[in-house]
XYZ file of C-alpha atoms in Angstrom:
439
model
C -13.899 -19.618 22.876
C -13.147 -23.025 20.666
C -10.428 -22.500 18.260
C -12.809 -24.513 16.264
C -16.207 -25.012 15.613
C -17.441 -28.021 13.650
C -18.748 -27.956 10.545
C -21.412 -30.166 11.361
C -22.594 -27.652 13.598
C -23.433 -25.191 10.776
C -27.045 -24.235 11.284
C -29.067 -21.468 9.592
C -27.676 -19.301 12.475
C -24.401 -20.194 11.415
C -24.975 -19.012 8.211
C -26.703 -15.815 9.090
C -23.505 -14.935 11.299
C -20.881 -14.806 8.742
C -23.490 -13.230 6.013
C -24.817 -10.616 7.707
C -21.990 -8.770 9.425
C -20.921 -8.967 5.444
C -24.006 -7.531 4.175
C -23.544 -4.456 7.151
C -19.965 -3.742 6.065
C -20.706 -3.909 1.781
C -23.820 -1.540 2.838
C -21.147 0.463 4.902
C -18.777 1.223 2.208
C -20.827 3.546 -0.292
C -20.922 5.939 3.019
C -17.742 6.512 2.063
C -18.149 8.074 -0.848
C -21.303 9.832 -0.782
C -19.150 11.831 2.051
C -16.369 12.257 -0.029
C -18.676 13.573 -2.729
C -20.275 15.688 -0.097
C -17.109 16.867 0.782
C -15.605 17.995 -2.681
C -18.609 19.488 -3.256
C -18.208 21.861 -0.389
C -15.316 23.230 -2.515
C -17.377 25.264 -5.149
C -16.054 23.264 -8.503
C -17.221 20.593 -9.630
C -13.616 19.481 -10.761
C -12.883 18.497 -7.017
C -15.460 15.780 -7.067
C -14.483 14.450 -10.263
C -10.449 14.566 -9.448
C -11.784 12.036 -6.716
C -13.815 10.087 -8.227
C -11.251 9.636 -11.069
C -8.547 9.194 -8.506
C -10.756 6.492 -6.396
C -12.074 4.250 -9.277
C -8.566 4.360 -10.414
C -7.156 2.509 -7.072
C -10.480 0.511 -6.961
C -9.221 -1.227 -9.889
C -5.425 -1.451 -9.358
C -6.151 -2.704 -5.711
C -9.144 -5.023 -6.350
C -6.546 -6.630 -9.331
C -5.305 -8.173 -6.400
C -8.045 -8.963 -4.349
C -6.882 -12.500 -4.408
C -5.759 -11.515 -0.968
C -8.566 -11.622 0.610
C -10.498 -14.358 -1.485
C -7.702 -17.031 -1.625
C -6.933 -16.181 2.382
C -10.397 -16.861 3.149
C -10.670 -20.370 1.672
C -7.098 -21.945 3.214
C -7.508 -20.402 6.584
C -11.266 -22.347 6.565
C -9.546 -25.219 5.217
C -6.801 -24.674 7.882
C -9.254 -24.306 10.878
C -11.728 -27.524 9.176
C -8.262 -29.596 9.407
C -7.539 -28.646 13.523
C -4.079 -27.127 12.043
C -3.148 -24.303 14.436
C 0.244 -23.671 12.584
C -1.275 -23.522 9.668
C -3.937 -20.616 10.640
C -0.871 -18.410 11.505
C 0.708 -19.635 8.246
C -2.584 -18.635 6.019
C -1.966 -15.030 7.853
C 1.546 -14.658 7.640
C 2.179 -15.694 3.802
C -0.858 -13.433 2.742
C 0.504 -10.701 4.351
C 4.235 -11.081 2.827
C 2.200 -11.105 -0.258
C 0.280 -8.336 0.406
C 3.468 -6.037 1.872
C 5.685 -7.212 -1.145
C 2.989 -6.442 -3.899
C 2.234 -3.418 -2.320
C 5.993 -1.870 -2.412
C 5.945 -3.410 -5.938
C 3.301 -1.089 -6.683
C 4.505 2.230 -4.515
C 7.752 1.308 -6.579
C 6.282 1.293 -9.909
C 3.920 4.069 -9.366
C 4.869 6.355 -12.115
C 4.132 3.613 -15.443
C 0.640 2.674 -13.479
C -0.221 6.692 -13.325
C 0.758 7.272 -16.798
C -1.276 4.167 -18.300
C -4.223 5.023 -16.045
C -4.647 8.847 -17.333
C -3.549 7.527 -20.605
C -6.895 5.627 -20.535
C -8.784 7.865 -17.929
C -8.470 11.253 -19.732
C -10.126 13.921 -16.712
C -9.889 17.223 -18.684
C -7.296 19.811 -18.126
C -8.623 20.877 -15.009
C -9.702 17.548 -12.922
C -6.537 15.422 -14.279
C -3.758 17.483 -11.934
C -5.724 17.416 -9.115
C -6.179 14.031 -9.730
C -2.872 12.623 -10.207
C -2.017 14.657 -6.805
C -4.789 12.383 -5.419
C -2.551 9.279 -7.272
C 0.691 10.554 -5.689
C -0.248 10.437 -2.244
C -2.934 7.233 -1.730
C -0.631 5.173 -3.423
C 1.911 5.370 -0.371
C -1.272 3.274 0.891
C -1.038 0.544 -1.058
C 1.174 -1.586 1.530
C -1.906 -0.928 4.296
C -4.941 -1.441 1.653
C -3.667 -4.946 0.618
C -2.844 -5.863 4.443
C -6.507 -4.978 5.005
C -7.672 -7.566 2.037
C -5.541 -9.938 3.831
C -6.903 -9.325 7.028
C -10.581 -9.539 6.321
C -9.994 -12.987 4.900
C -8.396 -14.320 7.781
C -11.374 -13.628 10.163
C -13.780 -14.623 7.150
C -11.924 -17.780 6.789
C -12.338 -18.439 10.987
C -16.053 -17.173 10.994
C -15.064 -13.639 12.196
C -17.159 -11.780 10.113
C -18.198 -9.682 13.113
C -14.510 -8.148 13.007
C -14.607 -8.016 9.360
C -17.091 -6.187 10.186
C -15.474 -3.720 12.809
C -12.856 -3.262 10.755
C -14.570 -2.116 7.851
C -16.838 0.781 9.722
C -13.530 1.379 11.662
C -11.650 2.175 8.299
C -14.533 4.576 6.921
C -15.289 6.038 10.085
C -11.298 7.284 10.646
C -11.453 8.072 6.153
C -14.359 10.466 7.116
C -12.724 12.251 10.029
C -9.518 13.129 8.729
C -11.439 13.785 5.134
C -13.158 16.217 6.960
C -10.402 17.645 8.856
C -7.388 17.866 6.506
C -10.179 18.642 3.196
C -12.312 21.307 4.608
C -11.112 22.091 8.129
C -6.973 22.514 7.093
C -8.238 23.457 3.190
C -6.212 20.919 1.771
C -8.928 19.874 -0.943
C -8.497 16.657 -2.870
C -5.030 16.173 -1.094
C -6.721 16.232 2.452
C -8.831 14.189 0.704
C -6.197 11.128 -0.358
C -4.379 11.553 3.146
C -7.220 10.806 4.981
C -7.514 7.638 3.454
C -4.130 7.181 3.487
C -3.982 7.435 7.214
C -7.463 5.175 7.246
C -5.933 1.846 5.518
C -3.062 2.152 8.169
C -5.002 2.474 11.157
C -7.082 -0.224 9.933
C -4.259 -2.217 9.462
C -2.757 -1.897 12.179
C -5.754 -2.280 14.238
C -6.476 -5.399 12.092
C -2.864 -6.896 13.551
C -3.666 -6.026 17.272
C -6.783 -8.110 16.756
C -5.113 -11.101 14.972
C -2.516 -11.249 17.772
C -5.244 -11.548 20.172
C -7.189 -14.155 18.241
C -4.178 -16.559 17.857
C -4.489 -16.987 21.669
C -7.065 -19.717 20.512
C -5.400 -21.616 18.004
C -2.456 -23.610 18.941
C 0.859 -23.754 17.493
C 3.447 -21.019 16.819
C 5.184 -19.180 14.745
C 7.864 -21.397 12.661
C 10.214 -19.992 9.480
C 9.999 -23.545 8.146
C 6.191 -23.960 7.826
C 5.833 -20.036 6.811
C 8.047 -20.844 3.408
C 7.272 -24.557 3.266
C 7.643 -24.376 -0.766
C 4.816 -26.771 -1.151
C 2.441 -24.828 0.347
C 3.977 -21.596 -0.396
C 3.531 -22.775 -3.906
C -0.376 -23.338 -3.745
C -0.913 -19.958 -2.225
C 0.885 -18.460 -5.253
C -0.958 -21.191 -7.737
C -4.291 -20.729 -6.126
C -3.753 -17.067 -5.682
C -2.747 -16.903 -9.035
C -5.996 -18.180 -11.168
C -8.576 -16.398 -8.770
C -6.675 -12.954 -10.124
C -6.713 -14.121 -13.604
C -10.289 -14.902 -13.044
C -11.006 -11.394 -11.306
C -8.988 -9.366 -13.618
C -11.120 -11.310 -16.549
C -14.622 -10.340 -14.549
C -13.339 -7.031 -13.920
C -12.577 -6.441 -17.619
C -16.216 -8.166 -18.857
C -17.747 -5.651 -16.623
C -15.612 -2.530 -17.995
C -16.479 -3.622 -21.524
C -20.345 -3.434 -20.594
C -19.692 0.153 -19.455
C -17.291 1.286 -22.351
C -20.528 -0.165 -24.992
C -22.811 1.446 -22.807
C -21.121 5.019 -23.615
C -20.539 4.261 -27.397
C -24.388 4.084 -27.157
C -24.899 7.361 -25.976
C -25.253 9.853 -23.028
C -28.783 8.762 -22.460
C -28.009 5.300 -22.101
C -24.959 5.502 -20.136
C -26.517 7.517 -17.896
C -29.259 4.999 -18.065
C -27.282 2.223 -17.645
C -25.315 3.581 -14.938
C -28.369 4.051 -12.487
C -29.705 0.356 -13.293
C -25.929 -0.616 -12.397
C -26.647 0.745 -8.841
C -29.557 -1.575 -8.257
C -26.937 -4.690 -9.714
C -24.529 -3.277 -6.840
C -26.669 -2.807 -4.029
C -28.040 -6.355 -4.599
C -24.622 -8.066 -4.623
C -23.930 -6.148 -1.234
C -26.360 -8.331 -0.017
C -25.624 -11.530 -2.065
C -22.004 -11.214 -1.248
C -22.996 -11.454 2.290
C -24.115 -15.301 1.546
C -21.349 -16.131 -0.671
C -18.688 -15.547 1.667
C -20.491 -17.254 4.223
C -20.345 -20.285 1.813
C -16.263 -19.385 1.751
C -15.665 -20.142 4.951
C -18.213 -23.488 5.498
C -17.309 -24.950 2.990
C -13.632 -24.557 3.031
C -13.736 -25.414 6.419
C -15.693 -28.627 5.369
C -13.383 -29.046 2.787
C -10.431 -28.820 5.428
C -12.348 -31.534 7.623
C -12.843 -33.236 4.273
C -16.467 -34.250 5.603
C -18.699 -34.240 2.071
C -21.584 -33.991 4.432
C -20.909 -30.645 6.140
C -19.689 -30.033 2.794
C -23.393 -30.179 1.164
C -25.146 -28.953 3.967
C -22.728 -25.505 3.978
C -23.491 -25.115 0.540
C -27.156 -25.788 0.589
C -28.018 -23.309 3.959
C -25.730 -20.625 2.405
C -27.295 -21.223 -1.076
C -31.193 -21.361 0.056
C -30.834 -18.026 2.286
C -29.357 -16.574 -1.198
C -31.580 -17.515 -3.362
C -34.380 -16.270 -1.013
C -32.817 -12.869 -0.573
C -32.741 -12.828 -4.381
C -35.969 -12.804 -4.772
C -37.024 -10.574 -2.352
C -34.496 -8.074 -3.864
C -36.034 -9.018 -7.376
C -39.526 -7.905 -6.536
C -37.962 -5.181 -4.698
C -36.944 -3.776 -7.876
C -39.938 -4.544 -9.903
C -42.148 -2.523 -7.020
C -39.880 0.365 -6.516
C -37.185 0.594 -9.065
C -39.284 3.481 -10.988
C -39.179 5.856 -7.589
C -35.897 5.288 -7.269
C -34.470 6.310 -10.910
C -36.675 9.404 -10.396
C -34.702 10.040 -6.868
C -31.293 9.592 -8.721
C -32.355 11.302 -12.018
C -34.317 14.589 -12.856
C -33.429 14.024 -16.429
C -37.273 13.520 -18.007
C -35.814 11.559 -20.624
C -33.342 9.635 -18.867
C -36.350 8.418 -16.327
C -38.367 7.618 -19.030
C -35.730 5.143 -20.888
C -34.629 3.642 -17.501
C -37.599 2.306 -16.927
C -38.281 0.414 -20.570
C -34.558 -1.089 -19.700
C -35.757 -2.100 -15.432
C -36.676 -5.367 -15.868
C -33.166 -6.073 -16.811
C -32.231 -4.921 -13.486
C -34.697 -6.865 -11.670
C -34.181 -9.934 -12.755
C -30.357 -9.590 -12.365
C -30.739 -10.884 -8.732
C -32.300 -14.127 -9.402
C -30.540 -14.817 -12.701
C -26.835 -14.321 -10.707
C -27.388 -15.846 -7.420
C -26.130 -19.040 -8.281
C -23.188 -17.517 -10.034
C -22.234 -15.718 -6.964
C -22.790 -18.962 -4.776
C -20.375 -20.984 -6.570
C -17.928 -18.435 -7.162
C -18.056 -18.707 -3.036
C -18.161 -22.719 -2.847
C -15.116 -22.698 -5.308
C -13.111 -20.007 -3.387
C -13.631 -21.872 0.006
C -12.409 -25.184 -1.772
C -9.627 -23.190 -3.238
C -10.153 -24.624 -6.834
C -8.524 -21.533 -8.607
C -7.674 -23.653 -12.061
C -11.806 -24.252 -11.946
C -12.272 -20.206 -11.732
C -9.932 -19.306 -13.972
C -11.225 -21.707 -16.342
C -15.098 -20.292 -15.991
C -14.443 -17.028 -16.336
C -12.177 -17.375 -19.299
C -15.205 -18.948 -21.075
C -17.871 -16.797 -19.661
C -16.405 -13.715 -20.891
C -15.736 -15.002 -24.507
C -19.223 -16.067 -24.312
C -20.723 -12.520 -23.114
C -18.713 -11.332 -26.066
C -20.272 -14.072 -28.394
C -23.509 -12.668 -26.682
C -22.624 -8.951 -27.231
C -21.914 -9.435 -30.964
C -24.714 -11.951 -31.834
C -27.316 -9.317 -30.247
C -25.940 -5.814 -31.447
C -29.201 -5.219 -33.147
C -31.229 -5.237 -30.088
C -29.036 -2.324 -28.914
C -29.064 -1.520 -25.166
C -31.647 -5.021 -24.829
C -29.118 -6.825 -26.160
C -25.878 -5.588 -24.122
C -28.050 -6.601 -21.340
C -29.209 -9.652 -22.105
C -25.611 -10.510 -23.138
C -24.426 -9.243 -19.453
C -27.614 -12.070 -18.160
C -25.869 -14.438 -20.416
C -22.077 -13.704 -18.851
C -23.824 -14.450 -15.220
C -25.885 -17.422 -16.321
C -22.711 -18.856 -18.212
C -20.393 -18.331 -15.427
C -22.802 -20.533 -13.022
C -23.460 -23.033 -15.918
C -19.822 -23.319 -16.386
C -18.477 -23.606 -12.390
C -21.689 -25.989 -12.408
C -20.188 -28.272 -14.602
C -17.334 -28.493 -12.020
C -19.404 -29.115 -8.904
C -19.658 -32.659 -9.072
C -15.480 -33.422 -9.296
C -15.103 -31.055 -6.483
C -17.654 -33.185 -4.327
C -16.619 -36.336 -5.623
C -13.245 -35.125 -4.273
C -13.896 -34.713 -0.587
C-alpha cells in the first residue's frame, strides 16, 4: 500500500471510493434508531420511546456542537498526506484526539448546567423527563469515546479510508443494537439498558478505531515527536480552523432549529407536515454528504500538494457526480414522495397538506448541492474564517427571508429555508476564486 496516492490520479473511481462507503454508513445510522424505537416500544408506554428520543436528540446536538473534530481533521490530514508529511499525519491524529479527550471530560465535568439548560428548553412531561435525564446521566460518561470517534472518522476520510469509516460506523451500531437489546429487554433495564448500550458502543468503536490507526501508520513515515504534536504554530491553526467551522456549525445548527421551532408555532398539522418533508431533506444529504466529503479529502490533499490542477479536477469529479445524484434524488421525490407521506402518515389531513408543500422537498436536492459541495471544498482547504463568514450571513439572510415572507405562511418558511441554502453557496462562491488563486 502507498502512503500516498497522487492527486493527479483522482479519477471518477477515486471519487466514487471515498463517497460511497459515506453514503453506506449515513444510510446505516437511522438503523439505529428505528431499533431503538422498536425497542422502547416493546416496553408498553409510549413514554420509553420518547425519554429516548428526547435523551438522543439532546446529545445529537451537544456532540455534533463539536463536530469540528471530524470536519477540521479531515481537511489537514488530506493536506498532510497531499504534502508527503508523515509526521504530520500522526500529528493531525494525535492533536484531534487531545481535543476530543479534553472537550469530552470538559463536558462529563460540566454535565449537570448542560442537563439543566437542555430540559429547561426540552420540557418531556412529568413522566418521559426522569427517564430521560437517567438516559442523560449515563451516555454522557460517553462523551470522551463519541468525540474520539469524530476524530477518528476524519483521519481515514482525510487519507481516503472511507472504507474504514465505513467499518467503523456499522461496527458502532451493530455493538449499540446488541447490548440495546440485551441490557433493555433481555436484563429489563429499559431506557437505562438503553443509554449503556451506547455507552459501551462509542468505546468499542473507539477503541477499535485506535487498533486500526496504529496499523495504518505502518505506511506513513515518521514518528511520534512531543515537539511537532504541540508545535504552537500549528497547534494554533487546529484551534483557529477548528474554531470557525464550530461557529459556522453551531450557526447552521441553530438556522435549522429555528425552521422547526416556526414550523410548530404554525401548528400540529404543519409540524407534522413539515417534519415528514424533513425526512426526504435528510435522506438526500445522506447521499450528498457522501460526495462532499469525498471533495474533503481531494481537495485538501490537492491543496497539501498545492497543485491548482488536481485542485480543479477534485472539485469538478466530486461536484458533477453530486449534482447528478441530485437530480436523480429530485425526480425521485417528485415520482414517489406522495406514497411515501402516506407510508409515514395515516393522518388524512396531514397527507393531504404534505403534498401541496412536496415540491419544496423536491427541489431541495438540486437547489443545495452546490452548498454542500463547497462547504466540502472549503473544509478540505481548511478555510474556517471563509465558513464562518458564510454562514453568519446566510442565516441573517434566511431570517431576512423568514420575515419578508411571513404572509405566505408554511410557502414562505420554505422558500426562506431554499434561500438559506442558495445564500450559503452564493456566499462560499464568492470565496472560490481567492482560495484557487491561492494554490
Amino acid at each position: 500500500m502507498s502512503a500516498v496516492t497522487p492527486a493527479s490520479r483522482v479519477t471518477h473511481r477515486t471519487v466514487l471510493a471515498i463517497a460511497a462507503p459515506i453514503v453506506l454508513s449515513n444510510l446505516s445510522t437511522p438503523l439505529l434508531g428505528i431499533a431503538d424505537t422498536a425497542v422502547m416500544g416493546r416496553m408498553g408506554d409510549p413514554k420509553y420511546i420518547g425519554a429516548v428520543a428526547i435523551g438522543a436528540l439532546i446529545f445529537t446536538m451537544v456532540f455534533w456542537t463539536f463536530g469540528f473534530l471530524r470536519m477540521g481533521t479531515t481537511g489537514l490530514t488530506a493536506q498532510a498526506l497531499g504534502a508527503r508529511d508523515g509526521e504530520e499525519i500522526r500529528a493531525a491524529l494525535g492533536r484531534a484526539m487531545l481535543i476530543a479527550g479534553g472537550v469530552g471530560l470538559a463536558l462529563i465535568a460540566l454535565q449537570w448546567p448542560i442537563r439543566e439548560v437542555a430540559f429547561f428548553l426540552l420540557d418531556g412531561g412529568p413522566e418521559v423527563e426522569p427517564l430521560a435525564r437517567n438516559y442523560f446521566d449515563i451516555r454522557v460518561w460517553s462523551a470522551p469515546a463519541a468525540l474520539a470517534n469524530y476524530a477518528l472518522v476524519g483521519w481515514f476520510i482525510g487519507l481516503g479510508r472511507a472504507n474504514i469509516a465505513l467499518l467503523l460506523q456499522v461496527f458502532l451500531n451493530l455493538v449499540n443494537i446488541f447490548f440495546n437489546i440485551v441490557l433493555a429487554l433481555g436484563l429489563g433495564w429499559g431506557v437505562a439498558g438503553i443509554a449503556t448500550g451506547t455507552l459501551i458502543a462509542e468505546f468499542a468503536a473507539a477503541l477499535l478505531g485506535l487498533l486500526i490507526a496504529v496499523r495504518h501508520l505502518r505506511f506513513y513515515p515518521g514518528q511520534w515527536t512531543r515537539a511537532r504534536l504541540l508545535d504552537a504554530a500549528r497547534l494554533a491553526r487546529t484551534v483557529a480552523v477548528n474554531r470557525d467551522i464550530m461557529v459556522r456549525t453551531v450557526v447552521l445548527m441553530l438556522s435549522f432549529a429555528w425552521f422547526t421551532a416556526k414550523s410548530a408555532e404554525a401548528g400540529t398539522v404543519t409540524l407534522a407536515v413539515n417534519s415528514i418533508l424533513l425526512q426526504f431533506v435528510t435522506v438526500s444529504a445522506f447521499f450528498l454528504d457522501g460526495f462532499a466529503l469525498a471533495a474533503e479529502a481531494l481537495v485538501g490533499r490537492a491543496v497539501g500538494a498545492r497543485s491548482r490542477d488536481d485542485f480543479d479536477r477534485s472539485a469538478r469529479l466530486s461536484t458533477l457526480w453530486a449534482a447528478g445524484i441530485a437530480c436523480v434524488l429530485s425526480l425521485g421525490i417528485f415520482a414517489g414522495g406522495g406514497a411515501v407521506i402516506d407510508f409515514l402518515s395515516v393522518d388524512v389531513e396531514v397527507r393531504a397538506v404534505a403534498r401541496v408543500y412536496l415540491f419544496w422537498a423536491a427541489l431541495l436536492p438540486v437547489l443545495s448541492v452546490w452548498c454542500y459541495q463547497l462547504d466540502g471544498i472549503f473544509i478540505g482547504a481548511t478555510r474556517g474564517p471563509e465558513m464562518r463568514n458564510a454562514a453568519l450571513a446566510s442565516s441573517l439572510i434566511f431570517l431576512g427571508l423568514w420575515w419578508l415572507l411571513l404572509p405566505y405562511g408554511n410557502h414562505g418558511l420554505w422558500a426562506a429555508l431554499a434561500g438559506f441554502n442558495l445564500m450559503r453557496a452564493a456566499s462560499l462562491g464568492f470565496y472560490f476564486p481567492r482560495l484557487r488563486r491561492s494554490i
